[in-house]
Amino acid sequence: LAMRNAHLSGELVERAMSARNRRLPMASLLAQPPTLHASDLGLASEGLDSLLAERACVDREIGALVGMGSLKAALAELRAKVEFVGRGADPRLLEGCLNVVLTGNPGAGKTTAARLLFRALRSLGLLKSNVFVERNALELKGTHVGWTCPQVKEMVQAALGGCLFLDEAYALSGSGVHGDRGDSFADEALRTLLTETENNRTSLCVVLAGYREAMDGLMRADPGLRRRFPTTIHLDDYSPAELAAIAKQTADSRFGLAFAPGLERALALHIRSKHGHEIALHNASLAVA
C-alpha cells in the first residue's frame, strides 16, 4: 500500500477485467452485463481443491489448443517434474528459475502461451498469487532521468507471487527490432529488471516475448540474461490445416456457428494456395479475421 496507494486499486480492476475476459467466451461477454466475480479479483479459495480444479481446466484448454507443440511439450515436462517430486523426489528439483523467453512471429500466440503458462504454474503450486501483469516492454522506460528505475520496480512489485509478461521485450536490448541504436533509458530498464528478477527469483515468473531474431539480440545484450532466463520456447507458424481448425473453433466459440461438412478441409486448401505467403505475417489473425 505504501508503495502504490490508489494505483493498486486501478491495477486490481485491470487484472479483474483481464480475468473476466479470459473466463468468458466472446458471445457471453456481449450478452451478459459487465459483472465482476470474486474469482476475477482473486478472492476465490486457493486451497487444494481449487488448485486441482484449475489444473483440470488448464488440461482441457491445452487439449483443445491448436498447434503450439513446443508449449505443450514444455508444460508436460514441467508437470512430470512436479509429479516426480510429489512421489518423493528431492523438492529442490523445483527450485529452478521459472523465467521464460517466448519467441514467435506475429499471431503465433505468444500472449495466449504466456497466460496459459502462468495458469499452469499456478495450478501446479509453483506460483503463490493469482497475479498476471501484462505490459509492453516500452512501458518500463521512463521519459525523464530518474523515472525508469522506479517504474520497473513498481511493475515487479505489482507482479510478485505471480507473473510479469513483457511483450516486445527486444525494446530493452539497446537496439530495436530494426537494429536502431538504443538509449540510456532502455539500458537502465534492462539493468533494473535483471536486478529485480534476481532479487525475487523464488517469488516471480517473468516472461519476455518478441520476434525470434530481435529476441536473440536482446539475449546478447547482457551476459546475465541467459542465466536469469534459461528457458526459451519458440512458437512455430501455424500450418494451413491448423489455421482452418482455429477458424472452425472461432466460428463456434464466438458466434455459435458450425462448419458445413468438408468446409474445414476446403478452407485449409484455400489458405495454402491463396494465403500461404501471409502466414508468417499474421498466423492466427489470418484465421480469426
mmCIF file of N, CA and C in Angstrom, residues 71 75 78 98 100 102 112-122 127 205 207 233:
data_model
loop_
_atom_site.group_PDB
_atom_site.id
_atom_site.type_symbol
_atom_site.label_atom_id
_atom_site.label_comp_id
_atom_site.label_asym_id
_atom_site.label_seq_id
_atom_site.Cartn_x
_atom_site.Cartn_y
_atom_site.Cartn_z
ATOM 1 N N LEU A 71 5.046 -25.441 -26.680
ATOM 2 C CA LEU A 71 4.482 -25.061 -25.382
ATOM 3 C C LEU A 71 3.915 -26.278 -24.671
ATOM 4 N N LEU A 75 5.125 -27.702 -20.998
ATOM 5 C CA LEU A 75 4.196 -27.848 -19.873
ATOM 6 C C LEU A 75 4.132 -29.297 -19.410
ATOM 7 N N LEU A 78 7.217 -29.949 -17.347
ATOM 8 C CA LEU A 78 7.111 -29.303 -16.044
ATOM 9 C C LEU A 78 6.187 -30.083 -15.123
ATOM 10 N N LEU A 98 11.999 -19.824 -12.957
ATOM 11 C CA LEU A 98 10.781 -20.012 -13.735
ATOM 12 C C LEU A 98 10.698 -19.076 -14.938
ATOM 13 N N VAL A 100 10.962 -17.241 -18.469
ATOM 14 C CA VAL A 100 10.862 -17.839 -19.805
ATOM 15 C C VAL A 100 10.968 -16.759 -20.877
ATOM 16 N N LEU A 102 9.682 -16.203 -24.697
ATOM 17 C CA LEU A 102 8.757 -16.696 -25.717
ATOM 18 C C LEU A 102 9.049 -15.994 -27.034
ATOM 19 N N THR A 112 -1.246 -15.691 -25.589
ATOM 20 C CA THR A 112 -2.006 -16.869 -25.146
ATOM 21 C C THR A 112 -1.108 -17.846 -24.413
ATOM 22 N N ALA A 113 0.087 -18.072 -24.947
ATOM 23 C CA ALA A 113 1.029 -19.004 -24.331
ATOM 24 C C ALA A 113 1.464 -18.517 -22.954
ATOM 25 N N ALA A 114 1.726 -17.213 -22.826
ATOM 26 C CA ALA A 114 2.150 -16.665 -21.534
ATOM 27 C C ALA A 114 1.061 -16.823 -20.489
ATOM 28 N N ARG A 115 -0.184 -16.540 -20.862
ATOM 29 C CA ARG A 115 -1.287 -16.668 -19.911
ATOM 30 C C ARG A 115 -1.495 -18.123 -19.502
ATOM 31 N N LEU A 116 -1.389 -19.020 -20.453
ATOM 32 C CA LEU A 116 -1.572 -20.434 -20.139
ATOM 33 C C LEU A 116 -0.417 -20.957 -19.295
ATOM 34 N N LEU A 117 0.790 -20.500 -19.575
ATOM 35 C CA LEU A 117 1.945 -20.878 -18.768
ATOM 36 C C LEU A 117 1.759 -20.430 -17.326
ATOM 37 N N PHE A 118 1.314 -19.201 -17.144
ATOM 38 C CA PHE A 118 1.068 -18.688 -15.792
ATOM 39 C C PHE A 118 0.032 -19.537 -15.062
ATOM 40 N N ARG A 119 -1.068 -19.836 -15.729
ATOM 41 C CA ARG A 119 -2.121 -20.621 -15.079
ATOM 42 C C ARG A 119 -1.641 -22.028 -14.748
ATOM 43 N N ALA A 120 -0.805 -22.592 -15.625
ATOM 44 C CA ALA A 120 -0.260 -23.922 -15.346
ATOM 45 C C ALA A 120 0.654 -23.883 -14.125
ATOM 46 N N LEU A 121 1.503 -22.879 -14.035
ATOM 47 C CA LEU A 121 2.386 -22.739 -12.879
ATOM 48 C C LEU A 121 1.589 -22.566 -11.593
ATOM 49 N N ARG A 122 0.503 -21.801 -11.678
ATOM 50 C CA ARG A 122 -0.358 -21.609 -10.500
ATOM 51 C C ARG A 122 -1.000 -22.922 -10.085
ATOM 52 N N LEU A 127 3.523 -21.017 -8.302
ATOM 53 C CA LEU A 127 3.336 -19.591 -8.077
ATOM 54 C C LEU A 127 2.265 -19.414 -7.003
ATOM 55 N N CYS A 205 7.620 -15.071 -11.760
ATOM 56 C CA CYS A 205 7.917 -15.581 -13.097
ATOM 57 C C CYS A 205 7.840 -14.410 -14.068
ATOM 58 N N VAL A 207 8.089 -13.367 -18.039
ATOM 59 C CA VAL A 207 8.046 -13.894 -19.406
ATOM 60 C C VAL A 207 8.363 -12.751 -20.358
ATOM 61 N N ILE A 233 11.037 -20.822 -25.353
ATOM 62 C CA ILE A 233 10.008 -21.578 -26.066
ATOM 63 C C ILE A 233 9.682 -20.827 -27.359
#
